[in-house]
Tab-separated table of C-alpha atoms in Angstrom:
chain	number	residue	atom	x	y	z
A	18	MET	CA	0.000	0.000	0.000
A	19	SER	CA	2.642	2.502	0.978
A	20	THR	CA	4.516	1.581	-2.184
A	21	THR	CA	1.514	2.699	-4.154
A	22	HIS	CA	1.430	5.973	-2.268
A	23	ARG	CA	5.068	6.663	-2.947
A	24	SER	CA	4.799	5.969	-6.611
A	25	HIS	CA	1.826	8.296	-6.721
A	26	THR	CA	3.655	11.071	-4.936
A	27	ALA	CA	7.066	10.726	-6.552
A	28	GLY	CA	6.001	13.227	-9.163
A	29	PRO	CA	2.775	14.599	-10.510
A	30	ARG	CA	3.317	13.042	-13.940
A	31	GLN	CA	4.256	9.571	-12.741
A	32	GLN	CA	1.197	7.371	-12.872
A	33	PRO	CA	1.974	3.687	-12.562
A	34	GLN	CA	-1.661	2.683	-13.013
A	35	ARG	CA	-2.013	4.616	-16.245
A	36	ALA	CA	-3.275	2.357	-18.988
A	37	SER	CA	-1.664	3.536	-22.223
A	38	ALA	CA	-3.321	6.950	-22.109
A	39	PRO	CA	-2.275	9.600	-24.576
A	40	PRO	CA	0.348	11.738	-22.767
A	41	GLY	CA	-1.101	14.978	-21.497
A	42	GLY	CA	-4.692	13.859	-21.905
A	43	PRO	CA	-6.910	14.551	-18.923
A	44	LEU	CA	-7.966	10.918	-18.498
A	45	ALA	CA	-5.737	8.048	-17.401
A	46	LEU	CA	-8.086	5.401	-18.800
A	47	ASP	CA	-7.354	4.419	-22.380
A	48	ARG	CA	-9.828	5.262	-25.108
A	49	ALA	CA	-10.963	1.692	-25.792
A	50	ALA	CA	-11.926	1.251	-22.160
A	51	GLN	CA	-13.640	4.673	-22.125
A	52	ASP	CA	-15.757	3.536	-25.044
A	53	LEU	CA	-16.458	0.074	-23.623
A	54	LEU	CA	-17.649	1.370	-20.259
A	55	PHE	CA	-19.039	4.809	-20.968
A	56	ARG	CA	-19.176	6.293	-24.438
A	57	ALA	CA	-20.273	3.410	-26.649
A	58	ALA	CA	-22.114	1.553	-23.892
A	59	ARG	CA	-25.881	1.890	-23.986
A	60	THR	CA	-28.919	0.712	-22.094
A	61	ALA	CA	-30.083	-2.293	-24.114
A	62	ASN	CA	-33.652	-3.308	-24.831
A	63	ALA	CA	-32.897	-6.401	-26.923
A	64	PHE	CA	-30.332	-9.138	-26.563
A	65	THR	CA	-28.912	-12.080	-28.446
A	66	ASP	CA	-29.633	-15.601	-27.199
A	67	GLU	CA	-26.104	-16.029	-25.873
A	68	PRO	CA	-26.404	-17.005	-22.204
A	69	VAL	CA	-24.749	-15.114	-19.371
A	70	GLY	CA	-22.912	-17.733	-17.369
A	71	ASP	CA	-22.124	-17.987	-13.694
A	72	GLU	CA	-18.457	-17.393	-14.479
A	73	GLN	CA	-19.285	-14.002	-15.999
A	74	VAL	CA	-21.521	-13.061	-13.089
A	75	ALA	CA	-18.798	-14.008	-10.622
A	76	ALA	CA	-16.190	-12.013	-12.571
A	77	ILE	CA	-18.440	-8.951	-12.622
A	78	HIS	CA	-19.096	-9.193	-8.923
A	79	ASP	CA	-15.420	-9.743	-8.178
A	80	LEU	CA	-14.755	-6.445	-9.974
A	81	VAL	CA	-17.437	-4.299	-8.362
A	82	ARG	CA	-17.429	-5.749	-4.856
A	83	TYR	CA	-14.960	-3.047	-3.795
A	84	ALA	CA	-17.357	-0.161	-4.418
A	85	PRO	CA	-17.286	2.254	-1.480
A	86	THR	CA	-20.321	2.368	0.814
A	87	ALA	CA	-21.050	4.222	4.056
A	88	TYR	CA	-19.616	2.246	6.970
A	89	ASN	CA	-18.621	-0.318	4.354
A	90	GLY	CA	-22.172	-1.566	4.781
A	91	GLN	CA	-22.607	-3.046	1.262
A	92	PRO	CA	-26.419	-3.191	1.345
A	93	LEU	CA	-26.871	-4.319	-2.272
A	94	ARG	CA	-28.199	-7.831	-2.840
A	95	LEU	CA	-28.728	-9.472	-6.225
A	96	LEU	CA	-31.235	-12.161	-7.106
A	97	LEU	CA	-30.585	-13.830	-10.459
A	98	VAL	CA	-33.865	-14.851	-12.067
A	99	ARG	CA	-32.830	-17.952	-13.995
A	100	SER	CA	-35.650	-20.473	-13.880
A	101	PRO	CA	-38.588	-20.061	-16.270
A	102	GLY	CA	-40.955	-20.329	-13.332
A	103	ALA	CA	-39.289	-17.443	-11.521
A	104	ARG	CA	-39.382	-15.323	-14.627
A	105	ASP	CA	-43.090	-16.034	-15.048
A	106	ARG	CA	-43.629	-14.789	-11.510
A	107	LEU	CA	-41.728	-11.591	-12.271
A	108	LEU	CA	-43.320	-10.504	-15.542
A	109	PRO	CA	-46.752	-9.495	-14.182
A	110	HIS	CA	-45.065	-7.006	-11.855
A	111	LEU	CA	-43.363	-5.161	-14.716
A	112	SER	CA	-44.910	-2.291	-16.601
A	113	SER	CA	-46.367	-3.574	-19.863
A	114	GLY	CA	-43.596	-2.049	-21.974
A	115	ASN	CA	-40.931	-3.912	-20.035
A	116	ARG	CA	-42.420	-7.416	-20.205
A	117	ALA	CA	-41.497	-8.699	-23.653
A	118	LYS	CA	-37.861	-7.690	-23.468
A	119	THR	CA	-37.523	-9.109	-19.968
A	120	ALA	CA	-39.136	-12.379	-21.053
A	121	ARG	CA	-36.370	-12.777	-23.651
A	122	ALA	CA	-33.300	-11.379	-21.853
A	123	PRO	CA	-30.560	-13.959	-21.225
A	124	LEU	CA	-30.333	-12.961	-17.563
A	125	VAL	CA	-32.619	-10.922	-15.331
A	126	VAL	CA	-31.169	-9.526	-12.118
A	127	LEU	CA	-33.280	-8.175	-9.286
A	128	ALA	CA	-31.313	-5.570	-7.346
A	129	ALA	CA	-32.462	-5.094	-3.770
A	130	ALA	CA	-31.327	-3.362	-0.605
A	131	ASP	CA	-30.840	-5.238	2.642
A	132	LEU	CA	-32.611	-2.879	5.045
A	133	ASP	CA	-30.894	-4.601	7.971
A	134	PHE	CA	-27.407	-4.300	6.568
A	135	HIS	CA	-26.286	-2.774	9.866
A	136	GLU	CA	-26.306	-6.205	11.520
A	137	ARG	CA	-23.089	-7.039	9.692
A	138	LEU	CA	-21.212	-3.861	10.576
A	139	PRO	CA	-19.244	-5.364	13.477
A	140	GLU	CA	-17.591	-7.606	10.859
A	141	LEU	CA	-17.539	-5.164	7.939
A	142	TYR	CA	-16.481	-2.061	9.872
A	143	PRO	CA	-14.449	-3.705	12.623
A	144	HIS	CA	-12.612	-0.598	13.827
A	145	ARG	CA	-15.938	0.949	14.871
A	146	PRO	CA	-18.363	-1.881	15.618
A	147	GLN	CA	-20.661	0.546	17.457
A	148	ALA	CA	-21.711	1.872	14.016
A	149	ARG	CA	-24.395	-0.794	14.148
A	150	ASP	CA	-26.071	1.066	16.982
A	151	TRP	CA	-25.900	4.408	15.174
A	152	LEU	CA	-28.200	2.851	12.592
A	153	ALA	CA	-30.866	1.662	14.992
A	154	ASP	CA	-33.597	3.842	13.468
A	155	PRO	CA	-35.306	1.789	10.728
A	156	ALA	CA	-36.401	4.740	8.559
A	157	SER	CA	-33.027	6.469	8.320
A	158	ARG	CA	-31.349	3.080	7.945
A	159	ALA	CA	-33.640	2.229	5.020
A	160	ALA	CA	-32.734	5.538	3.376
A	161	GLN	CA	-29.044	4.731	3.806
A	162	ALA	CA	-29.593	1.229	2.454
A	163	ARG	CA	-31.321	2.559	-0.674
A	164	PHE	CA	-28.738	5.263	-1.267
A	165	ASN	CA	-25.693	3.060	-0.898
A	166	ALA	CA	-27.250	0.189	-2.836
A	167	ALA	CA	-28.003	2.628	-5.672
A	168	LEU	CA	-24.385	3.756	-5.668
A	169	GLN	CA	-23.362	0.097	-5.803
A	170	ILE	CA	-25.754	-0.407	-8.732
A	171	GLY	CA	-23.864	2.344	-10.561
A	172	PHE	CA	-20.696	0.328	-10.118
A	173	LEU	CA	-22.537	-2.865	-11.113
A	174	LEU	CA	-23.725	-1.409	-14.417
A	175	VAL	CA	-20.160	-0.386	-15.257
A	176	GLY	CA	-19.058	-3.893	-14.266
A	177	VAL	CA	-21.588	-5.510	-16.609
A	178	ARG	CA	-20.117	-3.426	-19.412
A	179	ALA	CA	-16.601	-4.436	-18.350
A	180	ALA	CA	-17.652	-7.997	-19.153
A	181	GLY	CA	-18.510	-6.928	-22.702
A	182	LEU	CA	-22.214	-7.151	-21.943
A	183	ALA	CA	-24.986	-4.600	-21.912
A	184	ALA	CA	-27.389	-3.846	-19.080
A	185	GLY	CA	-31.005	-2.820	-19.373
A	186	PRO	CA	-31.947	-1.310	-16.006
A	187	MET	CA	-35.683	-0.775	-15.528
A	188	ALA	CA	-37.474	1.255	-12.891
A	189	GLY	CA	-40.858	0.550	-14.492
A	190	PHE	CA	-42.161	-2.183	-12.196
A	191	ASP	CA	-44.237	-2.606	-9.072
A	192	ALA	CA	-41.516	-2.496	-6.446
A	193	ALA	CA	-43.817	-3.484	-3.599
A	194	GLY	CA	-45.084	-6.441	-5.610
A	195	VAL	CA	-41.589	-7.639	-6.544
A	196	THR	CA	-40.493	-7.234	-2.941
A	197	ARG	CA	-43.416	-9.351	-1.706
A	198	GLU	CA	-42.941	-11.991	-4.394
A	199	PHE	CA	-39.156	-12.393	-4.283
A	200	PHE	CA	-38.044	-10.976	-0.932
A	201	PRO	CA	-40.763	-12.130	1.474
A	202	ASP	CA	-38.499	-11.980	4.528
A	203	GLY	CA	-39.444	-8.362	5.205
A	204	ARG	CA	-35.866	-7.086	5.390
A	205	HIS	CA	-35.208	-6.468	1.707
A	206	GLU	CA	-36.602	-3.950	-0.742
A	207	ALA	CA	-36.532	-4.395	-4.521
A	208	LEU	CA	-34.895	-1.388	-6.201
A	209	LEU	CA	-34.282	-2.148	-9.861
A	210	VAL	CA	-34.768	-4.874	-12.451
A	211	ILE	CA	-31.770	-5.259	-14.742
A	212	ASN	CA	-31.704	-7.263	-17.946
A	213	VAL	CA	-28.225	-8.431	-18.910
A	214	GLY	CA	-26.865	-9.925	-22.088
A	215	ARG	CA	-25.129	-9.230	-25.330
A	216	PRO	CA	-27.035	-6.545	-27.236
A	217	GLY	CA	-29.064	-7.806	-30.165
A	218	PRO	CA	-30.457	-6.080	-33.252
A	219	GLN	CA	-32.330	-2.829	-32.605
A	220	ALA	CA	-31.073	-2.901	-29.013
A	221	TRP	CA	-31.483	0.849	-28.682
A	222	GLY	CA	-32.598	3.978	-30.479
A	223	GLU	CA	-31.020	7.400	-30.654
A	224	ARG	CA	-29.172	8.429	-27.522
A	225	LEU	CA	-31.340	10.691	-25.403
A	226	PRO	CA	-30.110	14.231	-24.731
A	227	ARG	CA	-27.889	14.935	-21.774
A	228	LEU	CA	-27.772	18.075	-19.677
A	229	ARG	CA	-24.969	20.456	-20.534
A	230	THR	CA	-21.967	20.494	-18.217
A	231	GLU	CA	-22.800	23.977	-16.964
A	232	GLU	CA	-26.289	22.790	-16.018
A	233	VAL	CA	-24.841	20.023	-13.862
A	234	ILE	CA	-21.644	21.507	-12.423
A	235	ARG	CA	-21.331	24.833	-10.655
A	236	GLU	CA	-18.400	26.281	-8.762
A	237	ILE	CA	-18.275	28.303	-5.581
B	20	MET	CA	-25.846	2.570	-34.191
B	21	SER	CA	-27.205	-0.291	-36.270
B	22	THR	CA	-23.634	-1.011	-37.348
B	23	THR	CA	-22.801	-1.555	-33.731
B	24	HIS	CA	-25.731	-3.948	-33.384
B	25	ARG	CA	-24.669	-5.978	-36.360
B	26	SER	CA	-21.100	-6.316	-35.248
B	27	HIS	CA	-22.379	-7.441	-31.881
B	28	THR	CA	-24.646	-10.048	-33.352
B	29	ALA	CA	-22.406	-11.328	-36.114
B	30	GLY	CA	-21.159	-14.008	-33.770
B	31	PRO	CA	-21.017	-14.561	-30.082
B	32	ARG	CA	-17.222	-14.351	-29.976
B	33	GLN	CA	-16.856	-11.215	-32.064
B	34	GLN	CA	-16.485	-8.237	-29.764
B	35	PRO	CA	-15.293	-5.100	-31.501
B	36	GLN	CA	-15.253	-3.090	-28.264
B	37	ARG	CA	-13.013	-5.603	-26.518
B	38	ALA	CA	-9.938	-3.864	-25.155
B	39	SER	CA	-7.041	-6.311	-25.420
B	40	ALA	CA	-8.604	-8.805	-23.039
B	41	PRO	CA	-6.987	-12.183	-22.561
B	42	PRO	CA	-8.866	-14.553	-24.910
B	43	GLY	CA	-11.383	-16.648	-23.034
B	44	GLY	CA	-11.312	-14.478	-19.926
B	45	PRO	CA	-14.724	-13.568	-18.574
B	46	LEU	CA	-14.069	-9.810	-18.680
B	47	ALA	CA	-13.662	-7.685	-21.805
B	48	LEU	CA	-11.920	-4.868	-19.926
B	49	ASP	CA	-8.137	-5.185	-19.822
B	50	ARG	CA	-6.415	-5.838	-16.535
B	51	ALA	CA	-4.756	-2.401	-16.248
B	52	ALA	CA	-8.140	-0.703	-16.525
B	53	GLN	CA	-9.672	-3.187	-14.061
B	54	ASP	CA	-6.998	-2.218	-11.559
B	55	LEU	CA	-7.251	1.512	-12.232
B	56	LEU	CA	-11.013	1.644	-11.791
B	57	PHE	CA	-11.816	-1.166	-9.399
B	58	ARG	CA	-9.163	-3.384	-7.872
B	59	ALA	CA	-6.324	-0.999	-6.975
B	60	ALA	CA	-8.585	2.054	-6.577
B	61	ARG	CA	-9.343	3.018	-2.999
B	62	THR	CA	-11.251	5.607	-1.066
B	63	ALA	CA	-8.573	8.184	-0.211
B	64	ASN	CA	-8.251	10.138	3.023
B	65	ALA	CA	-5.119	12.109	2.111
B	66	PHE	CA	-4.018	13.775	-1.093
B	67	THR	CA	-1.004	15.457	-2.630
B	68	ASP	CA	-1.084	19.215	-3.249
B	69	GLU	CA	-1.497	18.732	-6.993
B	70	PRO	CA	-4.586	20.677	-8.034
B	71	VAL	CA	-7.544	19.161	-9.886
B	72	GLY	CA	-8.147	21.428	-12.833
B	73	ASP	CA	-11.284	22.351	-14.690
B	74	GLU	CA	-10.068	20.348	-17.675
B	75	GLN	CA	-9.980	17.181	-15.585
B	76	VAL	CA	-13.413	17.857	-14.120
B	77	ALA	CA	-14.844	18.429	-17.585
B	78	ALA	CA	-13.236	15.241	-18.891
B	79	ILE	CA	-14.669	13.223	-15.995
B	80	HIS	CA	-18.113	14.664	-16.533
B	81	ASP	CA	-17.912	14.084	-20.262
B	82	LEU	CA	-17.251	10.412	-19.481
B	83	VAL	CA	-19.988	9.815	-16.919
B	84	ARG	CA	-22.716	12.042	-18.316
B	85	TYR	CA	-24.135	9.051	-20.175
B	86	ALA	CA	-25.023	7.108	-17.035
B	87	PRO	CA	-28.541	5.682	-17.317
B	88	THR	CA	-31.262	7.218	-15.155
B	89	ALA	CA	-35.014	6.668	-14.945
B	90	TYR	CA	-36.754	8.728	-17.621
B	91	ASN	CA	-33.266	10.013	-18.446
B	92	GLY	CA	-33.915	12.463	-15.648
B	93	GLN	CA	-30.257	13.013	-14.621
B	94	PRO	CA	-31.011	14.464	-11.177
B	95	LEU	CA	-27.375	14.669	-10.014
B	96	ARG	CA	-25.909	18.152	-9.556
B	97	LEU	CA	-22.329	18.909	-8.527
B	98	LEU	CA	-21.075	21.947	-6.678
B	99	LEU	CA	-17.303	22.364	-6.749
B	100	VAL	CA	-16.096	23.975	-3.542
B	101	ARG	CA	-13.068	25.898	-4.750
B	102	SER	CA	-12.840	29.185	-2.861
B	103	PRO	CA	-11.332	29.182	0.656
B	104	GLY	CA	-14.401	31.018	1.901
B	105	ALA	CA	-16.739	28.333	0.612
B	106	ARG	CA	-14.618	25.600	2.146
B	107	ASP	CA	-14.700	27.395	5.493
B	108	ARG	CA	-18.492	27.400	5.308
B	109	LEU	CA	-18.514	23.666	4.624
B	110	LEU	CA	-16.180	22.366	7.312
B	111	PRO	CA	-18.420	23.006	10.356
B	112	HIS	CA	-21.111	20.792	8.782
B	113	LEU	CA	-18.777	17.790	8.531
B	114	SER	CA	-18.323	15.248	11.273
B	115	SER	CA	-15.153	16.026	13.197
B	116	GLY	CA	-13.193	13.149	11.681
B	117	ASN	CA	-13.849	14.435	8.156
B	118	ARG	CA	-12.773	18.066	8.657
B	119	ALA	CA	-8.989	17.995	8.474
B	120	LYS	CA	-8.817	15.876	5.337
B	121	THR	CA	-11.487	17.961	3.637
B	122	ALA	CA	-9.664	21.175	4.564
B	123	ARG	CA	-6.615	19.910	2.671
B	124	ALA	CA	-8.169	18.063	-0.295
B	125	PRO	CA	-7.336	19.624	-3.697
B	126	LEU	CA	-10.999	19.595	-4.679
B	127	VAL	CA	-14.199	19.133	-2.695
B	128	VAL	CA	-17.356	18.230	-4.581
B	129	LEU	CA	-20.829	18.483	-3.112
B	130	ALA	CA	-23.130	15.984	-4.786
B	131	ALA	CA	-26.801	16.878	-4.628
B	132	ALA	CA	-30.089	15.780	-6.133
B	133	ASP	CA	-32.351	18.159	-8.020
B	134	LEU	CA	-35.714	17.285	-6.463
B	135	ASP	CA	-37.492	19.031	-9.343
B	136	PHE	CA	-35.626	17.174	-12.071
B	137	HIS	CA	-38.974	16.306	-13.631
B	138	GLU	CA	-39.317	19.835	-15.012
B	139	ARG	CA	-36.726	19.005	-17.656
B	140	LEU	CA	-38.295	15.731	-18.818
B	141	PRO	CA	-40.069	17.190	-21.857
B	142	GLU	CA	-36.575	17.941	-23.214
B	143	LEU	CA	-34.705	14.958	-21.754
B	144	TYR	CA	-37.345	12.310	-22.472
B	145	PRO	CA	-38.930	13.823	-25.564
B	146	HIS	CA	-40.739	10.704	-26.800
B	147	ARG	CA	-42.861	10.719	-23.617
B	148	PRO	CA	-43.071	14.304	-22.345
B	149	GLN	CA	-46.010	13.397	-20.120
B	150	ALA	CA	-43.517	11.646	-17.828
B	151	ARG	CA	-43.224	14.995	-16.087
B	152	ASP	CA	-46.776	14.650	-14.883
B	153	TRP	CA	-46.222	11.088	-13.649
B	154	LEU	CA	-43.763	12.601	-11.184
B	155	ALA	CA	-46.086	15.211	-9.727
B	156	ASP	CA	-45.953	13.769	-6.219
B	157	PRO	CA	-43.036	15.483	-4.391
B	158	ALA	CA	-42.271	12.642	-1.976
B	159	SER	CA	-42.005	9.871	-4.551
B	160	ARG	CA	-40.164	12.237	-6.888
B	161	ALA	CA	-37.621	13.014	-4.152
B	162	ALA	CA	-37.079	9.296	-3.637
B	163	GLN	CA	-36.491	8.873	-7.370
B	164	ALA	CA	-34.144	11.863	-7.396
B	165	ARG	CA	-32.042	10.431	-4.562
B	166	PHE	CA	-31.944	6.941	-6.055
B	167	ASN	CA	-30.948	7.991	-9.539
B	168	ALA	CA	-28.473	10.599	-8.299
B	169	ALA	CA	-26.841	7.911	-6.147
B	170	LEU	CA	-26.557	5.648	-9.187
B	171	GLN	CA	-24.971	8.566	-11.048
B	172	ILE	CA	-22.566	9.056	-8.136
B	173	GLY	CA	-21.454	5.453	-8.607
B	174	PHE	CA	-20.574	6.303	-12.199
B	175	LEU	CA	-18.917	9.544	-11.059
B	176	LEU	CA	-16.602	7.760	-8.628
B	177	VAL	CA	-15.491	5.408	-11.386
B	178	GLY	CA	-14.998	8.456	-13.611
B	179	VAL	CA	-12.764	10.149	-11.037
B	180	ARG	CA	-10.619	7.032	-11.026
B	181	ALA	CA	-10.572	7.028	-14.832
B	182	ALA	CA	-8.822	10.394	-14.580
B	183	GLY	CA	-6.074	8.772	-12.495
B	184	LEU	CA	-7.406	10.436	-9.358
B	185	ALA	CA	-8.854	9.098	-6.142
B	186	ALA	CA	-12.166	9.987	-4.542
B	187	GLY	CA	-12.954	10.222	-0.864
B	188	PRO	CA	-16.740	10.078	-0.586
B	189	MET	CA	-18.068	10.995	2.870
B	190	ALA	CA	-21.537	10.469	4.282
B	191	GLY	CA	-20.488	11.836	7.684
B	192	PHE	CA	-21.905	15.351	7.498
B	193	ASP	CA	-25.041	17.276	8.392
B	194	ALA	CA	-26.959	16.939	5.145
B	195	ALA	CA	-29.681	19.378	6.176
B	196	GLY	CA	-27.063	21.946	7.152
B	197	VAL	CA	-25.118	21.582	3.897
B	198	THR	CA	-28.355	21.785	1.947
B	199	ARG	CA	-29.328	25.025	3.704
B	200	GLU	CA	-25.857	26.526	3.351
B	201	PHE	CA	-25.107	25.629	-0.262
B	202	PHE	CA	-28.465	24.856	-1.876
B	203	PRO	CA	-30.809	27.461	-0.374
B	204	ASP	CA	-33.243	27.356	-3.298
B	205	GLY	CA	-35.268	24.582	-1.681
B	206	ARG	CA	-35.199	22.274	-4.679
B	207	HIS	CA	-31.896	20.515	-4.061
B	208	GLU	CA	-30.772	18.060	-1.414
B	209	ALA	CA	-27.114	17.438	-0.502
B	210	LEU	CA	-26.302	13.743	-0.721
B	211	LEU	CA	-22.557	13.235	-0.419
B	212	VAL	CA	-19.328	15.191	0.042
B	213	ILE	CA	-16.513	13.904	-2.147
B	214	ASN	CA	-12.858	14.840	-1.801
B	215	VAL	CA	-10.915	14.444	-5.044
B	216	GLY	CA	-7.207	14.486	-5.778
B	217	ARG	CA	-4.127	12.420	-6.263
B	218	PRO	CA	-3.669	10.140	-3.254
B	219	GLY	CA	-0.928	11.199	-0.863
B	220	PRO	CA	1.072	9.307	1.755
B	221	GLN	CA	-0.990	7.202	4.153
B	222	ALA	CA	-4.023	7.771	1.954
B	223	TRP	CA	-5.711	4.625	3.251
B	224	GLY	CA	-5.354	1.716	5.596
B	225	GLU	CA	-6.061	-1.946	5.108
B	226	ARG	CA	-8.950	-2.689	2.783
B	227	LEU	CA	-12.081	-3.431	4.774
B	228	PRO	CA	-13.677	-6.861	4.377
B	229	ARG	CA	-16.217	-7.472	1.659
B	230	LEU	CA	-19.210	-9.799	1.779
B	231	ARG	CA	-18.708	-13.131	0.083
B	232	THR	CA	-20.286	-13.587	-3.334
B	233	GLU	CA	-22.773	-16.123	-2.002
B	234	GLU	CA	-23.927	-13.599	0.602
B	235	VAL	CA	-24.681	-11.027	-2.082
B	236	ILE	CA	-25.915	-13.091	-5.031
B	237	ARG	CA	-28.619	-15.721	-4.967
B	238	GLU	CA	-30.288	-17.526	-7.835
B	239	ILE	CA	-33.881	-18.545	-8.319
């Protein structure tokens, strides 16, 4: 660890982690990776039939498991909907426009928050095990669980792209219904349904407009 | 766009976006980029004095602006705390353990959600401009704003790393106080304070434990 620090601080232009970036460019990440993860990547609505295997899922998770979360709480949980029966139970809870594409996606992932993530803090945040007690209030804990799980989902979507796959995250579903159907233990809350696979024909339309930088970033 | 589809579907092994991955490996992203963005990247608590310039901020934003959000609503707003006066106004709202490192960080970013992001949907989601009216309820809209902004923050943290920098996201602050002090218009909510810079000596300790894959991912 300290070796990494020293190499970082030996000089402002010395960047051992730099991946073949053009010298002087503002990004350290090389252009192919920029495109793979960000610029060329798109939310997909159609996929090929190629399956998404357990090895790919494990590799994606191994990549994104280090995402930062408050108190290292890691509230995100993923349920892979693989069996046809499970998928049939899911489809009625989706908005009508999301059903056909989800019926055909190679893999459907239900992203949920563990609302009782604080129970694990004595292990996950061992230098301050009393953090568990700071999160005793269920409502503020649920808000923290949702927020940090959403941040983890951001990492997850980048991770799916790192595997050469496309994600199709969908908020158009009955969250209470999915929670009841797939997380009946009362401690989880469904947040997002994510189709995953290799993009097929007509996987997306024109890219939707983005806010201008000056609309998003201000300085004070 | 359709060219991209066809190259994707020409064969399951043909991956034009693949960035020099080892053949047969489950990830398309090359190992150097994996390390830069995920494996070697860490939440930093100390930074060098090297400034973070506007060019770097713009390059990071240009990379992560394409993050997917519900209705393409893009609720995340960023306030760069650059002036000493502004930083002095921020520090009292941070938990005591976060003050010294934030006082010295090259750049401090306040991440906030625009709770009235729906006003822009007729432009941002032009094929369904009535989406604005689906979000008329302030409470459920605020929940959507927080969730999607948090997902965007996940992308942002990866983007900071793509610039060869480290991020130090902090949830330990008085969110209501920061909102009042820096977003007095009543339509924004402070979500996270993020220090950004090149990691300095002792920037982090041991990596905290992560949940095992089987604790995070189940299959049905």
